[in-house]
CSV table of C-alpha atoms in Angstrom, one decimal:
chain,number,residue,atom,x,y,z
A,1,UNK,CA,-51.9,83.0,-61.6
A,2,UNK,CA,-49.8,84.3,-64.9
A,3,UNK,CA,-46.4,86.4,-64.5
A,4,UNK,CA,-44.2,86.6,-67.6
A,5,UNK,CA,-42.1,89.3,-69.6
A,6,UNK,CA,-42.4,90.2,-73.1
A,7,UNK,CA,-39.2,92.2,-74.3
A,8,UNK,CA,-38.5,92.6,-70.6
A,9,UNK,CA,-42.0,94.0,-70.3
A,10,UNK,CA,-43.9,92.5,-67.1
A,11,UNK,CA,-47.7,91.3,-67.2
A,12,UNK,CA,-49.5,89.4,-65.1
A,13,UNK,CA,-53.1,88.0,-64.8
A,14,UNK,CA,-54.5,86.3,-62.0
A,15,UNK,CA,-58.0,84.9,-61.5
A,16,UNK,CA,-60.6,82.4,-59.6
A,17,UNK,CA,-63.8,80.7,-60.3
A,18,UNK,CA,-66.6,80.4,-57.9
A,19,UNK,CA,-69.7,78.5,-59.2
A,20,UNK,CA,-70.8,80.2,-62.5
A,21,UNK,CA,-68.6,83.2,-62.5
A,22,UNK,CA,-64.7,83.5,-63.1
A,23,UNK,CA,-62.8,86.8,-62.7
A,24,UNK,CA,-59.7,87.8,-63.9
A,25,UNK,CA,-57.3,90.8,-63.0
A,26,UNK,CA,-55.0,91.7,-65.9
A,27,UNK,CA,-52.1,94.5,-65.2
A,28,UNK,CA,-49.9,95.4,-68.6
A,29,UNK,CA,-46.9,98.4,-68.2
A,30,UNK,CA,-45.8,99.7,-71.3
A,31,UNK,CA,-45.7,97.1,-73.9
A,32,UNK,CA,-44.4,97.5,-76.7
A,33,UNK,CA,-47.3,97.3,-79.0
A,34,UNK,CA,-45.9,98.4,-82.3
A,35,UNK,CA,-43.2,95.4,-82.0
A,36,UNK,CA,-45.6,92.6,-81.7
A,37,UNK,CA,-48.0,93.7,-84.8
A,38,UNK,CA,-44.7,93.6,-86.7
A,39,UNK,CA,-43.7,90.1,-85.6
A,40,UNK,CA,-47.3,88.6,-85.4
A,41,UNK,CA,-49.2,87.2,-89.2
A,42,UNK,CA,-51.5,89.9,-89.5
A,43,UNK,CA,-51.7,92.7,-92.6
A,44,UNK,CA,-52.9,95.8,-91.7
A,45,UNK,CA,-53.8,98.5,-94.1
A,46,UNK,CA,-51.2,100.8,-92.0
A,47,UNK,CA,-48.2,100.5,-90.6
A,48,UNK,CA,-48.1,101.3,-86.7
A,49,UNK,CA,-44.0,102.4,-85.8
A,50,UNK,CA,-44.6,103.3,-82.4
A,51,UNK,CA,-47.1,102.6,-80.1
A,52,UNK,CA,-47.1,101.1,-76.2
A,53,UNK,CA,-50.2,100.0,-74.2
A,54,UNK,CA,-50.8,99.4,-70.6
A,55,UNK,CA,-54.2,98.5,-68.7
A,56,UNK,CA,-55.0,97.4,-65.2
A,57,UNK,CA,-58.8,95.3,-66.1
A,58,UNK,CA,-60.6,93.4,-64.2
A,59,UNK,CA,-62.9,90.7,-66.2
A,60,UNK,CA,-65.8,88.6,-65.0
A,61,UNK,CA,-67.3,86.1,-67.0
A,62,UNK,CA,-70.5,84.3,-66.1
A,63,UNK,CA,-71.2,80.7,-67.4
A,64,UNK,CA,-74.6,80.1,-66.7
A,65,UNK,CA,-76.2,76.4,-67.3
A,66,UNK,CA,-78.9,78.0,-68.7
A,67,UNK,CA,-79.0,81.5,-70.5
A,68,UNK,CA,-77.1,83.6,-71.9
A,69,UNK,CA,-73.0,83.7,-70.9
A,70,UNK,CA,-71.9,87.1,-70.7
A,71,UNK,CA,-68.3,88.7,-70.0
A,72,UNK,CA,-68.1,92.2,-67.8
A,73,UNK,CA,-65.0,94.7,-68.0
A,74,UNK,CA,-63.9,97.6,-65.7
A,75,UNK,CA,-60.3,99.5,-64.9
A,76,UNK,CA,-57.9,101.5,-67.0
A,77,UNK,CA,-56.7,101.4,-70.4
A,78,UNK,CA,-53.8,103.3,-71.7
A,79,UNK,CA,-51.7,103.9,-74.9
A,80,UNK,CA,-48.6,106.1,-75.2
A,81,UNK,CA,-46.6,107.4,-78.2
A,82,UNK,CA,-48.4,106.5,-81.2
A,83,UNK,CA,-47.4,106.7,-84.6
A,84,UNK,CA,-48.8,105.6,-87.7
A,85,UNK,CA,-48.0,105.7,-91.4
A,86,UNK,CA,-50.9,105.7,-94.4
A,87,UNK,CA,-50.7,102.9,-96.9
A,88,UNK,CA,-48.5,105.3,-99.1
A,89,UNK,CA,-45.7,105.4,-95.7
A,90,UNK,CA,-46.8,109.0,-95.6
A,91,UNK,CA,-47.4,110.2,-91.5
A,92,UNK,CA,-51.2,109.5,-91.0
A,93,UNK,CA,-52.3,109.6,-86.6
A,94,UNK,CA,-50.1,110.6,-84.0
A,95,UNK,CA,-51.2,110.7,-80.4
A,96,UNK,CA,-49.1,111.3,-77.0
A,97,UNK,CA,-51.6,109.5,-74.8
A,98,UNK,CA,-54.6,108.4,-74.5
A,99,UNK,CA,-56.6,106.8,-71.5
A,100,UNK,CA,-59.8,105.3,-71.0
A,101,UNK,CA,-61.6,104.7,-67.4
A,102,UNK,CA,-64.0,102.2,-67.5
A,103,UNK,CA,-67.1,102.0,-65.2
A,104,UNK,CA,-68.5,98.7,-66.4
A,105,UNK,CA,-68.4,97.1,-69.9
A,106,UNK,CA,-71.0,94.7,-70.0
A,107,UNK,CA,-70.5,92.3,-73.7
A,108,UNK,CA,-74.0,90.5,-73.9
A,109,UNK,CA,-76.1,93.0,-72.6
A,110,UNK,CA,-74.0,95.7,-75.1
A,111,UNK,CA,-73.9,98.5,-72.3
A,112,UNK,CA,-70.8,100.7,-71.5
A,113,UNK,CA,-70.5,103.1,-68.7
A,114,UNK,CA,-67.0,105.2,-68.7
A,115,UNK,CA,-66.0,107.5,-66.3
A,116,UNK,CA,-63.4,109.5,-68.3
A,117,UNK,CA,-61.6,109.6,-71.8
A,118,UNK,CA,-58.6,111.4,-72.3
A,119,UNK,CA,-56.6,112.1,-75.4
A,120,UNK,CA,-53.4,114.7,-75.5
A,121,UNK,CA,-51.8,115.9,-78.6
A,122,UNK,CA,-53.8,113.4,-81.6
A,123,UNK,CA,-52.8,114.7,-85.1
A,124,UNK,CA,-54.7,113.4,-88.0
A,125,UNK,CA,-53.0,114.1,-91.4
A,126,UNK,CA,-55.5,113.2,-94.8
A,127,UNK,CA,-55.1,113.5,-98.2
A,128,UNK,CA,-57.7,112.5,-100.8
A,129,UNK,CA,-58.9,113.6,-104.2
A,130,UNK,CA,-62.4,114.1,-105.3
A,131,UNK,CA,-64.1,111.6,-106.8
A,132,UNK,CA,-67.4,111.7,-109.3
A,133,UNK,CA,-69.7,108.5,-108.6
A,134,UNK,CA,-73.0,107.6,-107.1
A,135,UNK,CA,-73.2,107.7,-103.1
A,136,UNK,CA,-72.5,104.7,-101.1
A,137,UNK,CA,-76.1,103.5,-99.2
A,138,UNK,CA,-76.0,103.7,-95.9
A,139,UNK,CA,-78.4,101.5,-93.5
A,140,UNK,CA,-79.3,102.1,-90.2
A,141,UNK,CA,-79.0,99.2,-87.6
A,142,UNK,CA,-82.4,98.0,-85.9
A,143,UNK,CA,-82.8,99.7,-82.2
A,144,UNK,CA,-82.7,96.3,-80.7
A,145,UNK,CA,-78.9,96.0,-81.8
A,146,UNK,CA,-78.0,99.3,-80.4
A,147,UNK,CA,-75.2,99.7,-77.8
A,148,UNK,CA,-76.5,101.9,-74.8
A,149,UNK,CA,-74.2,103.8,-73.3
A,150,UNK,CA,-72.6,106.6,-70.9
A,151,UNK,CA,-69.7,108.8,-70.6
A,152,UNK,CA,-68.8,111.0,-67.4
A,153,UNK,CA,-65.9,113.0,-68.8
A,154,UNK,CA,-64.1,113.5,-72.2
A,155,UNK,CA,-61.0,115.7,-73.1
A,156,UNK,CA,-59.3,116.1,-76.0
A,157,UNK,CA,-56.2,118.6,-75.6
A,158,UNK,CA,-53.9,120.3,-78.4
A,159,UNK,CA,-55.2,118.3,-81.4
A,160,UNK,CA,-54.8,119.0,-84.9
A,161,UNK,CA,-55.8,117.9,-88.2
A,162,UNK,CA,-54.3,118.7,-92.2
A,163,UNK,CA,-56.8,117.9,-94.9
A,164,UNK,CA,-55.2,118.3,-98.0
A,165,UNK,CA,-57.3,117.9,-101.8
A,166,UNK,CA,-55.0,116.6,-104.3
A,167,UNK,CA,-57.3,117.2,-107.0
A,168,UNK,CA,-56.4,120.6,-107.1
A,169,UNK,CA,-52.7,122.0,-108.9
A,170,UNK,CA,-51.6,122.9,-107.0
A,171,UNK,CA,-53.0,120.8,-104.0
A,172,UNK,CA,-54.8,123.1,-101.5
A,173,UNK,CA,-54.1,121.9,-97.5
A,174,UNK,CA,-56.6,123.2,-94.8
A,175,UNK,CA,-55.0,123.2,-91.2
A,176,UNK,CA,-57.3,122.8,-87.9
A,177,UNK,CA,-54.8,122.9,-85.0
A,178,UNK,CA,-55.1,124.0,-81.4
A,179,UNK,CA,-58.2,121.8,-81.1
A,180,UNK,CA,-59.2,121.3,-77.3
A,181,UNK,CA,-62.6,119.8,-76.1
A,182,UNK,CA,-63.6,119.6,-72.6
A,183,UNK,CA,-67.4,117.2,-72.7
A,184,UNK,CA,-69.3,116.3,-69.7
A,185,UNK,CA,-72.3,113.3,-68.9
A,186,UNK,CA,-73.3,112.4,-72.5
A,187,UNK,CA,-75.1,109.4,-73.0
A,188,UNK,CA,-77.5,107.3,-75.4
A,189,UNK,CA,-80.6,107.7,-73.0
A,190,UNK,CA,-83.3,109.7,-75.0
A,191,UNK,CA,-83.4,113.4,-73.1
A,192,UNK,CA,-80.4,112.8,-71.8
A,193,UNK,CA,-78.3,116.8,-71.8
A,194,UNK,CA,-74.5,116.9,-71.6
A,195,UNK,CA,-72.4,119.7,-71.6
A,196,UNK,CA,-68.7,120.4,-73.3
A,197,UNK,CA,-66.8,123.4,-74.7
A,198,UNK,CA,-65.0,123.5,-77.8
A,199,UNK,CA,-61.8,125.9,-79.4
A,200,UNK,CA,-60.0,125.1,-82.1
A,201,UNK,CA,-57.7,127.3,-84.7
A,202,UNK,CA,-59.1,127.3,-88.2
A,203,UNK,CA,-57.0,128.7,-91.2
A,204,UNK,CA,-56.2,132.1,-90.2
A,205,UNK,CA,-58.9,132.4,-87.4
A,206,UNK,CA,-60.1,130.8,-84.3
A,207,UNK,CA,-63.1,129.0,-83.4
């Protein structure tokens, strides 16, 4: 058993192992995410100003003596308040919350079953000039290395994103906002027919 506090924020992780397998129950309330990026030795290529995460997983890991070890994930993930500056400090995501329920993440054999995504109020803000030059290649990864997976629900509510061309004088900014989509039981299985519905304000119109 683990119970500490980070900035007075509690978290706590308590496992067992029986034969081969070990499982672990982790349980993080609001911490303060955006304050540890700033103390820990890492760069990134943005700077996060707000952001806190919570989750309630539980994680199995089986240690066979022969085979293949694999680690398995389920529970809730969580993040609230995010904020995040470009590389030029200028306001680049925003989101209120998002949440993720997971059914079963299983590592080794790269499946993923989730019962439910949610995301309220993300705001993506771009700004990029055109650029002559020869398109990047793209490969495709072989079958064998492709992820299979599931999704029950996924809503996205009151998003919005600014594109604005800087190649232009002056620079011309096209607005999507009031973007709301409401998907159901998509999947990678081959025939496999989900539904959603989709609105969103475009320019002077609506979509």
């Amino acid at each position: 058993k683990l119970s500490l506090k980070i900035d007075g924020t509690p978290i706590k992780a308590e496992g067992e192992l029986k034969g081969d397998t070990a499982t672990m129950a982790v349980k993080i309330d609001n911490l303060n995410v955006a304050k540890l990026l700033k103390a820990a030795p890492v760069t990134l290529p943005v700077a996060i100003e707000k952001a806190s995460a919570s989750c309630n997983l539980q994680v199995s890991f089986d240690m066979p003596k022969s085979g293949v070890s694999g680690i398995k994930v389920s529970g809730t993930a969580s993040a609230n308040n995010l904020y995040v500056r470009d590389a030029k400090n200028k306001p680049f995501v925003s989101v209120k919350s998002a949440s993720i329920d997971l059914k079963s993440v299983d590592v080794s054999a790269q499946k993923a079953d989730v019962n439910s995504v949610k995301i309220v109020q993300p705001s993506i803000k771009l700004s990029a000039a055109k650029t002559s030059g020869s398109a990047a290649s793209t490969s495709e990864a072989s079958p064998s290395a492709a992820w299979k997976w599931s999704v029950g629900s996924a809503q996205i509510s009151n998003g919005s994103v600014q594109v604005t061309d800087t190649s232009l004088k002056p620079a011309a900014t096209l607005s999507v906002s009031a973007i709301n989509l409401d998907a159901k039981g998509f999947s990678s299985d081959k025939g496999k027919t989900g539904t959603y519905s989709a609105s969103a304000n475009v320019a002077q119109g609506k979509l």
